[in-house]
Short mmCIF file of C-alpha atoms in Angstrom, two decimals:
data_model
loop_
_atom_site.label_atom_id
_atom_site.label_comp_id
_atom_site.label_asym_id
_atom_site.label_seq_id
_atom_site.Cartn_x
_atom_site.Cartn_y
_atom_site.Cartn_z
CA ALA H 6 -21.63 4.08 5.13
CA GLN H 7 -18.44 4.84 6.92
CA SER H 8 -15.43 6.03 4.95
CA VAL H 9 -11.99 7.49 5.45
CA THR H 10 -10.25 10.12 3.33
CA GLN H 11 -6.56 10.82 3.55
CA LEU H 12 -5.62 14.03 1.80
CA GLY H 13 -2.29 13.81 0.03
CA SER H 14 -0.92 10.48 -1.10
CA HIS H 15 2.60 11.86 -0.72
CA VAL H 16 3.88 14.38 1.81
CA SER H 17 7.45 15.70 2.05
CA VAL H 18 8.85 17.55 5.03
CA SER H 19 12.32 18.65 6.05
CA GLU H 20 14.01 16.99 8.97
CA GLY H 21 13.01 18.87 12.11
CA ALA H 22 9.86 20.33 10.57
CA LEU H 23 6.28 19.73 11.65
CA VAL H 24 4.59 16.62 10.32
CA LEU H 25 0.87 16.91 9.54
CA LEU H 26 -0.97 14.02 7.91
CA ARG H 27 -4.65 14.56 7.30
CA CYS H 28 -7.51 12.16 7.88
CA ASN H 29 -11.22 12.86 7.59
CA TYR H 30 -13.87 10.29 8.32
CA SER H 31 -17.50 9.82 7.62
CA SER H 32 -19.53 8.15 10.32
CA SER H 33 -23.06 8.44 11.60
CA VAL H 34 -22.09 7.45 15.12
CA PRO H 35 -19.09 8.19 17.33
CA PRO H 36 -16.23 6.32 15.74
CA TYR H 37 -13.15 4.51 16.84
CA LEU H 38 -10.16 5.89 14.92
CA PHE H 39 -6.70 4.52 14.34
CA TRP H 40 -3.41 5.50 12.77
CA TYR H 41 -1.09 2.77 11.55
CA VAL H 42 2.42 3.11 10.13
CA GLN H 43 4.00 0.77 7.59
CA TYR H 44 7.76 0.81 7.21
CA PRO H 45 9.25 -0.66 4.02
CA ASN H 46 8.85 -4.43 3.83
CA GLN H 47 7.16 -4.57 7.21
CA GLY H 48 3.62 -5.06 8.45
CA LEU H 49 1.39 -2.28 9.73
CA GLN H 50 2.10 -1.10 13.25
CA LEU H 51 -0.40 0.72 15.43
CA LEU H 52 0.67 4.31 16.19
CA LEU H 53 -2.33 5.35 18.23
CA LYS H 54 -6.07 4.94 18.59
CA TYR H 55 -9.04 7.01 19.69
CA THR H 56 -11.78 5.20 21.58
CA SER H 57 -13.99 8.06 22.86
CA ALA H 58 -11.83 8.97 25.82
CA ALA H 59 -9.53 12.01 25.60
CA THR H 60 -9.75 13.81 22.25
CA LEU H 61 -5.99 14.30 22.10
CA VAL H 62 -4.34 10.94 21.74
CA LYS H 63 -0.62 10.39 22.16
CA GLY H 64 1.07 7.52 20.40
CA ILE H 65 4.46 6.03 19.88
CA ASN H 66 7.49 7.79 18.41
CA GLY H 67 6.27 11.26 19.40
CA PHE H 68 3.13 11.20 17.25
CA GLU H 69 -0.23 12.45 18.39
CA ALA H 70 -3.66 12.96 16.89
CA GLU H 71 -6.64 15.06 17.83
CA PHE H 72 -10.23 13.97 17.35
CA LYS H 73 -12.36 16.90 16.18
CA LYS H 74 -15.99 15.92 15.88
CA SER H 75 -17.05 19.26 14.38
CA GLU H 76 -14.55 18.80 11.56
CA THR H 77 -14.87 14.99 11.37
CA SER H 78 -11.09 14.91 11.42
CA PHE H 79 -8.35 12.91 13.09
CA HIS H 80 -5.13 14.45 11.80
CA LEU H 81 -1.77 13.00 12.80
CA THR H 82 1.01 15.34 13.90
CA LYS H 83 4.57 15.29 15.12
CA PRO H 84 6.39 18.49 16.11
CA SER H 85 9.75 17.57 14.62
CA ALA H 86 10.27 15.07 11.82
CA HIS H 87 13.07 12.55 11.97
CA MET H 88 14.55 10.65 9.06
CA SER H 89 13.28 7.43 10.60
CA ASP H 90 9.68 8.66 10.26
CA ALA H 91 9.76 8.04 6.52
CA ALA H 92 7.05 5.45 5.95
CA GLU H 93 3.47 5.04 4.80
CA TYR H 94 0.73 6.04 7.20
CA PHE H 95 -2.82 4.72 7.21
CA CYS H 96 -5.87 6.09 8.96
CA ALA H 97 -8.68 3.67 9.80
CA VAL H 98 -12.18 3.90 11.28
CA SER H 99 -14.49 1.49 13.00
CA ASP H 100 -17.86 2.87 13.97
CA GLN H 101 -19.91 -0.05 15.05
CA PRO H 102 -19.60 -1.36 18.58
CA GLY H 103 -18.65 -4.99 18.47
CA THR H 104 -17.36 -4.83 14.93
CA TYR H 105 -13.91 -5.84 13.93
CA LYS H 106 -14.07 -4.37 10.45
CA TYR H 107 -11.81 -1.41 10.01
CA ILE H 108 -12.18 0.85 6.98
CA PHE H 109 -8.74 2.02 5.89
CA GLY H 110 -7.75 5.12 4.00
CA THR H 111 -5.57 4.91 0.92
CA GLY H 112 -2.46 5.89 2.84
CA THR H 113 -0.01 8.80 2.85
CA ARG H 114 3.64 8.23 2.08
CA LEU H 115 5.83 10.50 4.19
CA LYS H 116 9.23 11.53 2.89
CA VAL H 117 11.68 13.28 5.20
CA LEU H 118 14.30 15.46 3.53
CA ALA H 119 17.72 15.98 5.05
CA GLY R 28 7.69 -12.42 21.44
CA ALA R 29 7.02 -13.52 17.90
CA GLY R 30 4.70 -11.41 15.81
CA VAL R 31 2.39 -12.40 12.99
CA SER R 32 4.27 -14.22 10.27
CA GLN R 33 3.24 -14.85 6.68
CA SER R 34 4.60 -17.02 3.94
CA PRO R 35 5.68 -16.81 1.27
CA SER R 36 6.82 -13.20 1.29
CA ASN R 37 6.58 -13.08 -2.49
CA LYS R 38 4.69 -15.26 -4.92
CA VAL R 39 4.71 -15.03 -8.69
CA THR R 40 2.25 -17.23 -10.52
CA GLU R 41 0.71 -17.65 -13.91
CA LYS R 42 -2.86 -16.73 -14.66
CA GLY R 43 -5.17 -19.66 -13.99
CA LYS R 44 -3.00 -21.30 -11.34
CA ASP R 45 -4.09 -21.78 -7.74
CA VAL R 46 -2.11 -20.21 -4.89
CA GLU R 47 -2.11 -20.74 -1.15
CA LEU R 48 -1.00 -18.09 1.32
CA ARG R 49 -0.22 -18.84 4.94
CA CYS R 50 -0.58 -16.84 8.13
CA ASP R 51 0.74 -17.69 11.60
CA PRO R 52 -0.97 -15.45 14.17
CA ILE R 53 0.43 -14.41 17.50
CA SER R 54 0.04 -17.25 19.97
CA GLY R 55 -3.12 -16.88 22.03
CA HIS R 56 -4.83 -14.49 19.65
CA THR R 57 -8.34 -15.69 18.99
CA ALA R 58 -9.18 -13.33 16.14
CA LEU R 59 -7.55 -13.46 12.71
CA TYR R 60 -8.14 -11.21 9.71
CA TRP R 61 -7.15 -11.21 6.06
CA TYR R 62 -6.88 -7.99 4.04
CA ARG R 63 -5.91 -7.20 0.47
CA GLN R 64 -3.86 -4.12 -0.42
CA ARG R 65 -3.83 -3.23 -4.07
CA LEU R 66 -1.21 -0.82 -5.35
CA GLY R 67 -2.08 2.73 -4.37
CA GLN R 68 -5.16 1.70 -2.44
CA GLY R 69 -6.11 1.17 1.15
CA LEU R 70 -6.57 -2.14 2.86
CA GLU R 71 -9.63 -4.12 1.83
CA PHE R 72 -11.17 -6.48 4.38
CA LEU R 73 -11.52 -10.04 3.11
CA ILE R 74 -12.38 -12.44 5.92
CA TYR R 75 -12.41 -12.73 9.69
CA PHE R 76 -12.09 -15.69 12.07
CA GLN R 77 -12.95 -15.62 15.76
CA GLY R 78 -12.28 -18.78 17.73
CA ASN R 79 -14.57 -21.59 16.65
CA SER R 80 -17.33 -19.30 15.38
CA ALA R 81 -18.35 -19.28 11.74
CA PRO R 82 -16.04 -16.93 9.83
CA ASP R 83 -17.25 -13.67 8.35
CA LYS R 84 -16.58 -14.09 4.64
CA SER R 85 -18.41 -10.98 3.57
CA GLY R 86 -15.30 -9.34 2.10
CA LEU R 87 -14.24 -12.16 -0.20
CA PRO R 88 -14.45 -10.75 -3.75
CA SER R 89 -15.46 -13.96 -5.51
CA ASP R 90 -15.93 -17.68 -5.00
CA ARG R 91 -12.38 -18.20 -6.22
CA PHE R 92 -11.26 -16.98 -2.80
CA SER R 93 -11.49 -19.16 0.30
CA ALA R 94 -9.81 -19.34 3.67
CA GLU R 95 -9.51 -21.82 6.46
CA ARG R 96 -8.37 -21.73 10.04
CA THR R 97 -8.17 -24.60 12.46
CA GLY R 98 -8.94 -23.50 15.98
CA GLU R 99 -6.77 -20.57 16.97
CA SER R 100 -3.78 -21.48 14.85
CA VAL R 101 -2.58 -21.13 11.31
CA SER R 102 -4.80 -19.82 8.55
CA THR R 103 -4.51 -20.33 4.81
CA LEU R 104 -6.00 -18.13 2.11
CA THR R 105 -6.49 -19.91 -1.19
CA ILE R 106 -7.08 -18.22 -4.52
CA GLN R 107 -8.17 -20.53 -7.31
CA ARG R 108 -7.73 -19.85 -11.00
CA THR R 109 -5.82 -16.64 -10.32
CA GLN R 110 -6.45 -13.57 -12.44
CA GLN R 111 -4.22 -10.57 -13.03
CA GLU R 112 -6.51 -8.40 -10.91
CA ASP R 113 -5.66 -10.62 -7.94
CA SER R 114 -2.17 -9.13 -7.92
CA ALA R 115 -1.80 -7.36 -4.58
CA VAL R 116 -0.24 -7.61 -1.14
CA TYR R 117 -2.25 -9.90 1.12
CA LEU R 118 -2.01 -8.95 4.76
CA CYS R 119 -2.92 -11.01 7.77
CA ALA R 120 -3.60 -9.62 11.24
CA SER R 121 -4.50 -11.09 14.59
CA SER R 122 -5.90 -9.71 17.81
CA LEU R 123 -6.40 -11.05 21.28
CA ILE R 124 -10.15 -10.66 21.06
CA ALA R 125 -12.50 -8.71 18.84
CA SER R 126 -14.37 -6.40 21.13
CA GLY R 127 -16.13 -3.21 20.19
CA GLY R 128 -13.67 -2.28 17.51
CA THR R 129 -11.06 -1.22 20.03
CA ASP R 130 -8.89 -4.28 20.13
CA THR R 131 -5.54 -3.72 18.45
CA GLN R 132 -4.88 -5.69 15.31
CA TYR R 133 -1.28 -6.80 14.82
CA PHE R 134 -0.24 -7.18 11.21
CA GLY R 135 2.14 -9.51 9.46
CA PRO R 136 4.55 -8.31 6.75
CA GLY R 137 2.28 -9.51 3.97
CA THR R 138 2.59 -11.71 0.90
CA ARG R 139 3.11 -9.92 -2.39
CA LEU R 140 1.25 -11.84 -5.09
CA THR R 141 1.97 -11.19 -8.74
CA VAL R 142 -0.15 -12.89 -11.37
CA LEU R 143 1.40 -12.86 -14.82
#
């Protein structure tokens, strides 16, 4: 069965520092992978998605993620953190063509320190 | 344009009462999804509607949970005889179509349900 693991429920970085949020998936077939962000009191917003095209995916707000099949990973990065990046981030996987069911990770809350 | 809206934003109820949660999808979106987000956990799929097809109810945790959607419009999620373990944020999402797992789901802000 497919699953998603997000390492670190809370991550703190200094403003201007590299952001790295980890996501590992388990899937028997090539997956579709997603990163969503949830700002306080708001719904989830899609940051980026991988759909078997380029392995390096660029998203909104300067975020990007790289699909690494050998490591079954899809880590989210941003070169320089901004205060406005403070939010909760969710990784999700869908590995069945034609399915609409995403499996979500438990989320990582990012804190940006001034 | 308008996004997915949900009401109420917060609901506090007593154990054993019924509650009804509402979702207004983005206009024109044929697919609608309900998820549950318990504290400290990821999103849990509950139910899916696609146009006039029979809904996929495989994620509903018990027969106390039900949902309806008329055509491609509003959906309501009903929880009967609420229990404390039903306390969670209930999220609704919609997408233009559901195709191969690549279609983007747009989420509403959620309804926070607290069962006392």
